[in-house]
Short mmCIF file of C-alpha atoms in Angstrom, two decimals:
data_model
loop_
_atom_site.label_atom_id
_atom_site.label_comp_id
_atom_site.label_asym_id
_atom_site.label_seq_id
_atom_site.Cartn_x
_atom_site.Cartn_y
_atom_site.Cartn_z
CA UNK A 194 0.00 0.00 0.00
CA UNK A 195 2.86 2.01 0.89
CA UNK A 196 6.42 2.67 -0.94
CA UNK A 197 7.04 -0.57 -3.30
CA UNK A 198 10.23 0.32 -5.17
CA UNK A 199 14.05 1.15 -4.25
CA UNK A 200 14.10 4.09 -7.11
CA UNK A 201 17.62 5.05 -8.07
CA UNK A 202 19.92 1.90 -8.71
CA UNK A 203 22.94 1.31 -10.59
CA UNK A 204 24.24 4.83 -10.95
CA UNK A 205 27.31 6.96 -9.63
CA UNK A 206 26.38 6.29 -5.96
CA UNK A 207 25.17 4.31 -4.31
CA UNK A 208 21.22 4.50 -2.75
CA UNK A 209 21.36 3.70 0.86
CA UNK A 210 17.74 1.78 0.70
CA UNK A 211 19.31 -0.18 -2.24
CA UNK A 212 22.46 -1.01 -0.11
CA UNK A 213 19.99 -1.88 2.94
CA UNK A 214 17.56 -4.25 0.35
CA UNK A 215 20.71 -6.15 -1.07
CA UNK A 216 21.84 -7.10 3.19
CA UNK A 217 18.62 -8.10 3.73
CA UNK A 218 18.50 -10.27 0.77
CA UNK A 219 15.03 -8.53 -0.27
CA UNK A 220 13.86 -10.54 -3.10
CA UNK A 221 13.37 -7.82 -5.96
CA UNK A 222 12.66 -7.12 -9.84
CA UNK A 223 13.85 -4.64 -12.50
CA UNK A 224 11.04 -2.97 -13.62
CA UNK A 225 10.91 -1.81 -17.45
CA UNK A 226 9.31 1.05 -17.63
CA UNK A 227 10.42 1.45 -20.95
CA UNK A 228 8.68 -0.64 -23.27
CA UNK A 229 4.65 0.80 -23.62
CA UNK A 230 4.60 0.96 -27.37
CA UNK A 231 2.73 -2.01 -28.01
CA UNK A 232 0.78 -1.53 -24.81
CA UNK A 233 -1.56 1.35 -24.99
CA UNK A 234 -5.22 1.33 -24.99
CA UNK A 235 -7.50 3.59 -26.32
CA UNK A 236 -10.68 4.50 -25.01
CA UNK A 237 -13.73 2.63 -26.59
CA UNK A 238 -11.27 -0.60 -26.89
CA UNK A 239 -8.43 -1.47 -28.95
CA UNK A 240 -4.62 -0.72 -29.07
CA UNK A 241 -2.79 2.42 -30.71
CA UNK A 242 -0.77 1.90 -33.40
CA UNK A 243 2.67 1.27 -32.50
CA UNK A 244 4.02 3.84 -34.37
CA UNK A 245 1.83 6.38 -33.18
CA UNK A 246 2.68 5.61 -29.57
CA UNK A 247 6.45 5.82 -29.89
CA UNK A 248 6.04 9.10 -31.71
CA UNK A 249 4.20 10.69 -28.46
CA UNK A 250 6.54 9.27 -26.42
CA UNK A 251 9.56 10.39 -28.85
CA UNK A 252 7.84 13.99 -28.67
CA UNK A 253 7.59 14.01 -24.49
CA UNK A 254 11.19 12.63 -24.25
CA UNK A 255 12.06 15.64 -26.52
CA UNK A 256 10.52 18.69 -24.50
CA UNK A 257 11.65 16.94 -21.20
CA UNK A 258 14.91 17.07 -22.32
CA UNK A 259 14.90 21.07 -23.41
CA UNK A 260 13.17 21.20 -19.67
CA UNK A 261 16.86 19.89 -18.43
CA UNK A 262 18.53 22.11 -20.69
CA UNK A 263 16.39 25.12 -19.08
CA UNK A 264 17.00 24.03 -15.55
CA UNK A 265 20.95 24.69 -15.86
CA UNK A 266 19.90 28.50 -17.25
CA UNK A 267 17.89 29.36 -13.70
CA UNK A 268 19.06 30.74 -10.90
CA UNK A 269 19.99 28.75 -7.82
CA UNK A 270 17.32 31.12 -5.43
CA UNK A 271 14.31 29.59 -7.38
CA UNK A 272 13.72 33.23 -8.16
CA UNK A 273 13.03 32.06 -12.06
CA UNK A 274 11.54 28.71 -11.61
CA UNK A 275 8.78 27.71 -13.62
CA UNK A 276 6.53 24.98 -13.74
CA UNK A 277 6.35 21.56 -16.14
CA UNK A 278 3.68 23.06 -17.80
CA UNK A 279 5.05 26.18 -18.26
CA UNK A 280 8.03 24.90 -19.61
CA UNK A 281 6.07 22.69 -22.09
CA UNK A 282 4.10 25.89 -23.24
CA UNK A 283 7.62 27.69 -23.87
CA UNK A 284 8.20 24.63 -26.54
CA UNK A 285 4.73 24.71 -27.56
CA UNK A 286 3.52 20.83 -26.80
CA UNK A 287 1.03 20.76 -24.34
CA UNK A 288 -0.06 17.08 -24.36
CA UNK A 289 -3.94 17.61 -25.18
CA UNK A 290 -4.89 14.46 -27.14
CA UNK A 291 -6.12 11.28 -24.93
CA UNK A 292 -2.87 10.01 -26.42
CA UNK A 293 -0.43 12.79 -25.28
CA UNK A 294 -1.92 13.08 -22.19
CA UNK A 295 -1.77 9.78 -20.87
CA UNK A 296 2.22 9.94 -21.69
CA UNK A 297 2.43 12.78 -20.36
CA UNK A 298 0.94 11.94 -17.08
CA UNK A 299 2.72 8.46 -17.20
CA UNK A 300 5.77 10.94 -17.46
CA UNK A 301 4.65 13.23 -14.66
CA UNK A 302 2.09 12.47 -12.35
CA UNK A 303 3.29 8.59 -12.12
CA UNK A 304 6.52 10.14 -10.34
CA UNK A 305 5.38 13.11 -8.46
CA UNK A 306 1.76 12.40 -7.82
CA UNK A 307 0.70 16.03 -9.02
CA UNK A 308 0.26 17.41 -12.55
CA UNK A 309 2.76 19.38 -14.45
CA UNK A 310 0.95 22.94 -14.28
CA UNK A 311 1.84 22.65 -10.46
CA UNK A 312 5.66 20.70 -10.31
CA UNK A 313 8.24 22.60 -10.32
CA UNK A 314 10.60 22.09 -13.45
CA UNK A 315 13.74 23.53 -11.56
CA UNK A 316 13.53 20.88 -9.10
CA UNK A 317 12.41 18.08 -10.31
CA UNK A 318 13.80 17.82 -14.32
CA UNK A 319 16.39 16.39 -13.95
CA UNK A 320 15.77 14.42 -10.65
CA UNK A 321 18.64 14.12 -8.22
CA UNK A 322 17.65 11.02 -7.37
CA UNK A 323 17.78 9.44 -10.85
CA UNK A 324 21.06 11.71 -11.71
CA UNK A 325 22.57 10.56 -8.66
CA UNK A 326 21.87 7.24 -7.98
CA UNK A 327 20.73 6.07 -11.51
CA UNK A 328 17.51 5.52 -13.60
CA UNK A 329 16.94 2.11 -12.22
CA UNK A 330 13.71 1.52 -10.55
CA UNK A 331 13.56 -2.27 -8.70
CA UNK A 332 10.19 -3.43 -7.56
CA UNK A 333 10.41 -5.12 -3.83
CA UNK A 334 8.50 -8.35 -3.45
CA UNK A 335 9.61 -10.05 -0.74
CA UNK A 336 6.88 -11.53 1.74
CA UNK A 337 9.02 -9.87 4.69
CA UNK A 338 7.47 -6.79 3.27
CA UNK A 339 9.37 -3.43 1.98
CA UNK A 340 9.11 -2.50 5.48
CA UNK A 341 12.29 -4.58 6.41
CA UNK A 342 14.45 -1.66 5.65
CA UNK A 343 12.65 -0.60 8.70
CA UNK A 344 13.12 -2.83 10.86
CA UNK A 345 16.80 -3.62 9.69
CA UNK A 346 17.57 0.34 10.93
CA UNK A 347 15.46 -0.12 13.93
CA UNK A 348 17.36 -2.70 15.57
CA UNK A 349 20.38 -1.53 15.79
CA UNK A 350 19.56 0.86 18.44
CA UNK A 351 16.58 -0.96 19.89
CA UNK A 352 16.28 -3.63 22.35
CA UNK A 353 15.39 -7.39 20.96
CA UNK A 354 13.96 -10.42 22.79
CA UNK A 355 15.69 -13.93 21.50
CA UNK A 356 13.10 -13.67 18.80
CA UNK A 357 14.28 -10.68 17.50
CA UNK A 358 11.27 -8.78 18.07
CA UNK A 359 11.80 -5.67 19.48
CA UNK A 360 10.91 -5.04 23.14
CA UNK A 361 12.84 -1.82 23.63
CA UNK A 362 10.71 -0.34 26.33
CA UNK A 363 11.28 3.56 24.68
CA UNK A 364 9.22 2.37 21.55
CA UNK A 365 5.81 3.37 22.37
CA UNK A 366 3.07 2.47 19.64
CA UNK A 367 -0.30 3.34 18.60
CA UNK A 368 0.39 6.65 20.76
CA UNK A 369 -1.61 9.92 18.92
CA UNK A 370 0.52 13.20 19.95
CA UNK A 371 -1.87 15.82 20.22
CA UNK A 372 -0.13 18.82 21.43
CA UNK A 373 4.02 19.51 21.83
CA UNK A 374 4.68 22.30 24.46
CA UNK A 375 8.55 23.86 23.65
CA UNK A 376 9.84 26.42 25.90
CA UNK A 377 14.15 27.18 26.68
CA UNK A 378 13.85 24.46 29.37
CA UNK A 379 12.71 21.56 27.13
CA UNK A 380 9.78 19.65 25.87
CA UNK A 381 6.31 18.33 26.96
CA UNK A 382 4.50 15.74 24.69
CA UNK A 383 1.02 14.97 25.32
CA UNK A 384 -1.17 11.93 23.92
CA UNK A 385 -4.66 11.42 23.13
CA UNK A 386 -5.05 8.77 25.86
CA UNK A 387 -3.84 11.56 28.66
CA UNK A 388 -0.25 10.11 28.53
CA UNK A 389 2.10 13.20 29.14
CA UNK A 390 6.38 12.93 28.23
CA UNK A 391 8.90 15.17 29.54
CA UNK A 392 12.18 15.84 27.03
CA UNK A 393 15.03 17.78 26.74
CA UNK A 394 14.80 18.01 23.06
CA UNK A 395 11.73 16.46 20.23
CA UNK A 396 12.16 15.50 16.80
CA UNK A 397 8.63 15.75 14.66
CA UNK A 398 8.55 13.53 11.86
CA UNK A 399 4.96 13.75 10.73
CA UNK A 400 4.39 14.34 7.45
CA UNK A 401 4.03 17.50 6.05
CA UNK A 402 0.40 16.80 5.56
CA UNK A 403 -0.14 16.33 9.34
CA UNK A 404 1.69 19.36 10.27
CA UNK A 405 -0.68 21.15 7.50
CA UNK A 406 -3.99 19.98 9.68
CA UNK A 407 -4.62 20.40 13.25
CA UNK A 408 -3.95 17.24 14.68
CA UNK A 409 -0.64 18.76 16.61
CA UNK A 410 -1.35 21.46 18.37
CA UNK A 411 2.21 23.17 19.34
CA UNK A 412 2.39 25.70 22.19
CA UNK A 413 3.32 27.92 22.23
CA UNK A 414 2.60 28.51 18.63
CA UNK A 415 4.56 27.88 15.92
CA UNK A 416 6.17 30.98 14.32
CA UNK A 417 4.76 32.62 11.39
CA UNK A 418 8.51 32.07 9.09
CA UNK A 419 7.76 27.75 9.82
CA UNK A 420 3.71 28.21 9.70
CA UNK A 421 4.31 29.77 5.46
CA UNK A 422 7.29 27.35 4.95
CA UNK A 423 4.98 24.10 6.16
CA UNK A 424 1.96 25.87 3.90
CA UNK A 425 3.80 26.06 0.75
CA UNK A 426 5.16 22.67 0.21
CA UNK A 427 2.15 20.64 -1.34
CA UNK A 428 1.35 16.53 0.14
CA UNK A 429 0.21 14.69 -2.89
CA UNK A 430 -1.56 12.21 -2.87
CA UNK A 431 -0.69 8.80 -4.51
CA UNK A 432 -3.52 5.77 -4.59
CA UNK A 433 -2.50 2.56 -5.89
CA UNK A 434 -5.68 0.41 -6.24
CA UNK A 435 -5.05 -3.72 -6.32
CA UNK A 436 -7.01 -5.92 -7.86
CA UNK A 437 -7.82 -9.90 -7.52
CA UNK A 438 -9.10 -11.83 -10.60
CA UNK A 439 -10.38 -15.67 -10.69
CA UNK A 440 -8.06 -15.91 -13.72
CA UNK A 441 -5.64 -13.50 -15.99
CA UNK A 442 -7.14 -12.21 -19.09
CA UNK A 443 -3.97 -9.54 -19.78
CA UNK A 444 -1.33 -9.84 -22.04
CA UNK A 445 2.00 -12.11 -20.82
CA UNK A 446 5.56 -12.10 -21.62
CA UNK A 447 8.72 -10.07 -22.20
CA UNK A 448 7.39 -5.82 -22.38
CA UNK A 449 3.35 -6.32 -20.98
CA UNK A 450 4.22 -5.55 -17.68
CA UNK A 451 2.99 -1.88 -17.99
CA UNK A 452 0.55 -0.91 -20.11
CA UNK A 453 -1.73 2.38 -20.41
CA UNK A 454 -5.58 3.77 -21.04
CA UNK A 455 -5.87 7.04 -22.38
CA UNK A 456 -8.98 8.45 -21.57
CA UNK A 457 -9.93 12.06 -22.58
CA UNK A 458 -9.75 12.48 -18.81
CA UNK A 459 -6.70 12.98 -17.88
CA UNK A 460 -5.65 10.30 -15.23
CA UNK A 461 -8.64 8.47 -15.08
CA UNK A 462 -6.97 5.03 -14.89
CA UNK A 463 -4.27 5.97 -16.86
CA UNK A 464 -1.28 3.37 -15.70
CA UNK A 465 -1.51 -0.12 -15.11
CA UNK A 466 0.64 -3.32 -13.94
CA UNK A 467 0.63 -7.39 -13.71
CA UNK A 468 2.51 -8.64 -11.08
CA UNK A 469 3.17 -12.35 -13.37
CA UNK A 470 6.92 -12.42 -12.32
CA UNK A 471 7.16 -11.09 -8.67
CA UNK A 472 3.33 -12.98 -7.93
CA UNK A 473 3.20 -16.13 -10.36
CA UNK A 474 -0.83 -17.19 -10.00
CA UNK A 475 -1.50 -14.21 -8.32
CA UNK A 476 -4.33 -12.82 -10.77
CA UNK A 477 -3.44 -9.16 -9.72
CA UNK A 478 -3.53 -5.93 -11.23
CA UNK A 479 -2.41 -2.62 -9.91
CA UNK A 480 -3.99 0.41 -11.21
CA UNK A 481 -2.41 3.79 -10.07
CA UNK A 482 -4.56 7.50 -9.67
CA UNK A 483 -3.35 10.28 -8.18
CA UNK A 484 -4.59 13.61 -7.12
CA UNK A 485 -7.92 15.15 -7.55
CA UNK A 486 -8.82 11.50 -8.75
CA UNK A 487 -7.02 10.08 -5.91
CA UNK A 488 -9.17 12.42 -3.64
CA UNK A 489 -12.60 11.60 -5.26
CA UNK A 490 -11.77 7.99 -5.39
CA UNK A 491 -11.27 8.02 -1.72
CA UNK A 492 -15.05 9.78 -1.31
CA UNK A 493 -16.95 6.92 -2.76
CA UNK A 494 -17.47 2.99 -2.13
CA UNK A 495 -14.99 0.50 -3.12
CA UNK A 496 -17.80 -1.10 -5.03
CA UNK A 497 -18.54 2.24 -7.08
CA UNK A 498 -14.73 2.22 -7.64
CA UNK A 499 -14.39 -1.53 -8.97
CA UNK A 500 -17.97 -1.25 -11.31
CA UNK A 501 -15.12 2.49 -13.07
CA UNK A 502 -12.77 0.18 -13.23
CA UNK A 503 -14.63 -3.30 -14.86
CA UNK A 504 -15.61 -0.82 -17.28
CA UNK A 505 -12.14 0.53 -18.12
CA UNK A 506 -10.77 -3.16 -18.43
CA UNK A 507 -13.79 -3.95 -20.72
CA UNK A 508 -12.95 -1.37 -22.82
CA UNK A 509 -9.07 -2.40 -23.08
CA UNK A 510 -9.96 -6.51 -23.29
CA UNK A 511 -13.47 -7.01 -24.04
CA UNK A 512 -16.98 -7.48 -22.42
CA UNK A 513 -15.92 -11.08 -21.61
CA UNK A 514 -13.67 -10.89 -19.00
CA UNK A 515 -14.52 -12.19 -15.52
CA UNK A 516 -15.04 -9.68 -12.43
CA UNK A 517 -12.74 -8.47 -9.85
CA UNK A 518 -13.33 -11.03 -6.88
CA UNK A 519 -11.35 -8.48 -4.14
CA UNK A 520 -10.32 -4.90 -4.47
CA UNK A 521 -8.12 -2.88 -2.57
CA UNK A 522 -8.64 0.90 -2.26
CA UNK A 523 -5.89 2.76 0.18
CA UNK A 524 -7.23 5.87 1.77
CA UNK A 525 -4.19 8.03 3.03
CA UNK A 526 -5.73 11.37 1.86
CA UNK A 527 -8.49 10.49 4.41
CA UNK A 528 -5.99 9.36 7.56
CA UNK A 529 -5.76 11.81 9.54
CA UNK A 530 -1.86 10.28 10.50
CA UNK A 531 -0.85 11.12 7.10
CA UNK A 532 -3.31 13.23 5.11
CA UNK A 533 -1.27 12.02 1.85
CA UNK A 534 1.24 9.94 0.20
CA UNK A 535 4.47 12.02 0.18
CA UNK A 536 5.70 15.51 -0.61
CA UNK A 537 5.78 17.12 -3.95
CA UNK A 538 8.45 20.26 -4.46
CA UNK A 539 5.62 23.33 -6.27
CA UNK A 540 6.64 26.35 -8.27
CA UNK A 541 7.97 29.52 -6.36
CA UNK A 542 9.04 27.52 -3.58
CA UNK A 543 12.95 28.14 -3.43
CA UNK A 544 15.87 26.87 -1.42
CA UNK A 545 15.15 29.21 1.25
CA UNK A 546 11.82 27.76 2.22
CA UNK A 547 13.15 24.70 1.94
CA UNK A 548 15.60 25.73 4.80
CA UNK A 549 12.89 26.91 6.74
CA UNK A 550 10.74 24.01 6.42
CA UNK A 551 13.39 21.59 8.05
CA UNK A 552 14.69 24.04 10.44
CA UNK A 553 14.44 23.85 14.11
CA UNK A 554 11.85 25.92 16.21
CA UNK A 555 13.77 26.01 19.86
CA UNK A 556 14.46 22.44 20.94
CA UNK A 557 11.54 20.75 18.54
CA UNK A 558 13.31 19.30 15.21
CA UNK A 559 11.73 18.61 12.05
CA UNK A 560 12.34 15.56 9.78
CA UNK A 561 10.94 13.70 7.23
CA UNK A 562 11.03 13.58 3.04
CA UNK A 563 9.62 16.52 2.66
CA UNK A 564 12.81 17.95 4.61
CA UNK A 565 15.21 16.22 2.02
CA UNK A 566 16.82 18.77 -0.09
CA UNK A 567 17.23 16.85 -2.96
CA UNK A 568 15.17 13.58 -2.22
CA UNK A 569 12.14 14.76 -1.03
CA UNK A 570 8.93 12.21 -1.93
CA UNK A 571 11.39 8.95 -1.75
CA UNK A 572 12.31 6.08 0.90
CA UNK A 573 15.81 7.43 0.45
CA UNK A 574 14.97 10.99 0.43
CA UNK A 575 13.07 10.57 4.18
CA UNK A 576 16.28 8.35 5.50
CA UNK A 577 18.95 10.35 4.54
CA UNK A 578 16.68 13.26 6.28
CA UNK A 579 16.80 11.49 9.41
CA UNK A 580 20.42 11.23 9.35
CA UNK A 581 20.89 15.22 8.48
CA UNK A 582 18.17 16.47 10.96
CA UNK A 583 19.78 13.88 13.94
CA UNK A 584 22.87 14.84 13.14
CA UNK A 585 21.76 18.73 13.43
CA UNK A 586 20.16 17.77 16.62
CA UNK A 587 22.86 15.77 18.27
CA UNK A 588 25.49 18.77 17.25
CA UNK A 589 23.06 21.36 19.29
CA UNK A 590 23.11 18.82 22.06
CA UNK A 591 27.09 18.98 22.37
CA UNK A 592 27.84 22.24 21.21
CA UNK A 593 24.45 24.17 22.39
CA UNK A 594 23.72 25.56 18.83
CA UNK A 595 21.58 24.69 15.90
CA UNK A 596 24.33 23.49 12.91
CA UNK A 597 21.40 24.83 10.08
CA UNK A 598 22.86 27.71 8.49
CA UNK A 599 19.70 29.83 6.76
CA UNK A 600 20.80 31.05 3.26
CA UNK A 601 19.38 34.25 2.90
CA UNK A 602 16.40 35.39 0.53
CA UNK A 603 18.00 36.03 -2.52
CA UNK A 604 16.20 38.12 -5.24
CA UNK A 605 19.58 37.03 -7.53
CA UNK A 606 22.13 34.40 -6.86
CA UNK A 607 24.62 37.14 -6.75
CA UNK A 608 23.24 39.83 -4.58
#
């Protein structure tokens, strides 16, 4: 339901969730997102041309790659950043066709969760994480669960029975903080079941979503700089919906693991995937929304969500296919302990919010992927964040001083 792939493998250095999968011996698979030429469906039923799919996708490679170009012409404040769809506009190819559009969401959305007309191009084309780490994506299937990498960093500063489960007596579960008082002497946490926790020092990592709705209640206040910074970031929202089948009734083989709808409304099904090699005999598919579809999705009845998608799958393999026998809809727009799916960087927000969004308000500390500089929205991006904002915290501890330096609001890089 949660994060399925390491993203970033096989490139100058080394991810530290791919490092952690390979120790653990996580049993994973290359995913080829590559190959969706043959695989596109159109709406009404049947399958593009070949030709005529490779030529959209030829086309959105092309402007994405004059959005890189454009990216090294901005200036490092942000003051010039634009977004995707501005960008596209500048090169005159706005996807508008059901064809384009599903590419271009495929493109877009797929990875960030929001559309382009909101993502910031200096940001996010290129992507550190891809430019960094490489363009490898690798699908974790192991029945231990992605959540191993978890667990794995967990125990080596928690407390284990025989068993190996942890007993550690400072991990306190299913605990709902409801307000964090913060003064020059230290910290008071209080739960929703009356517990109260005394602290030198907190670290917050709620998502940026949660700090967004009322659910923490700091006092006194937070200030007004970290109340805009928290504000301006956006939490996406990112819905992959499983389904269970009596029997398969997709294509199989080499290039059908992905394969795409385009509908003249845009995201409305769009992206799809077997699971044939991780799952043999599983009969699932995995259909992915996100945003305002994710959001209206989440408003309705599974069963009013399965009968929209029967009648997408009709349309891509015929009236004779059998019915979904299980569905799985997540709801993390609607959980209140996450209010979204991860962080997505919008226009205008530059390097000096970003500072103040992971920056410390007296002894409470903020961490979490939407405080990763260049990671935010990925497994990595949220662990390497950890390390940074502990790291911050621990030098405070010793030294009696915050180690964030604030760069300053820069109307030019050179002012």
């Amino acid at each position: 339901m949660g994060a399925n792939w390491v993203e970033g493998v096989n490139g100058p250095q080394l991810n530290p969730i791919w490092d952690m999968a390979n120790k653990l011996r996580l049993r994973n698979f290359f995913s080829d997102f590559s190959n969706l030429s043959a695989n596109t469906y159109k709406q009404g039923g049947g399958l593009y041309d070949q030709s005529e799919v490779e030529k959209a996708i030829d086309l959105a490679d092309g402007v994405h790659a004059a959005g890189e170009k454009l990216t090294q012409t901005l200036p490092p404040s942000g003051r010039e950043d634009i977004s995707v769809l501005t960008m596209q506009r500048l090169k005159n190819q706005v996807p508008s066709t059901p064809l384009d559009m599903v590419v271009d969401y495929y493109t877009y959305d797929y990875e960030f969760a929001e559309p382009p007309r909101v993502t910031s191009l200096q940001n996010t084309v290129p992507l550190p994480t891809f430019s960094n780490f490489g363009e490898d994506v690798y699908f974790v299937a192991d029945q231990r669960g992605y959540q191993s990498v978890v667990y794995h960093t967990a125990h080596q500063f928690l407390k284990s029975d025989k068993t190996g489960t942890i007993c550690d007596r400072r991990l306190m579960l299913n605990k709902v903080v409801r307000e964090i008082q913060y003064s020059a002497r230290g910290v008071t946490v209080k739960t929703e079941d009356g517990s109260v926790y005394k602290a030198d020092y907190a670290m917050v990592s709620a998502s940026v979503g949660v700090l967004q709705s009322e659910l923490i209640k700091f006092k006194p206040d937070l200030p007004t700089w970290k109340i805009l910074a928290i504000y301006q970031f956006d939490m996406a929202v990112y819905t992959k919906i499983f389904l269970k089948f009596p029997s398969k009734f997709w294509p199989e083989g080499n290039s059908t693991q992905f394969f795409l709808y385009a509908n003249e409304r845009r995201g409305y099904y769009g992206v799809w995937q077997h699971f044939e090699r991780e799952y043999p005999g599983s009969n699932v598919l995995l259909v992915t929304v996100t945003d305002e579809e994710s959001r209206r999705i989440e408003q309705q009845s599974d069963e009013d969500t399965k009968a929209e998608i029967m009648q997408v799958l009709k349309e891509m393999f015929g009236k004779n296919i059998p019915d979904a026998t299980d569905i799985l809809v997540p709801r993390w727009w609607s959980n209140r302990f996450f209010k979204g799916t991860f962080s997505n960087w919008p226009i205008g927000v530059n390097r000096y919010e970003y500072d103040q969004i992971r920056a410390p308000v007296g002894r409470v500390y903020f961490t979490g992927e939407h405080t990763s500089e260049h990671y935010n929205g990925f497994v990595h991006g949220a662990y390497l964040a950890g390390i940074d904002s502990a790291n911050m915290l621990i030098k405070c501890m010793k030294k009696g001083y915050a180690s964030l330096i604030s760069r300053p609001r820069m109307h030019d890089q050179n002012k």
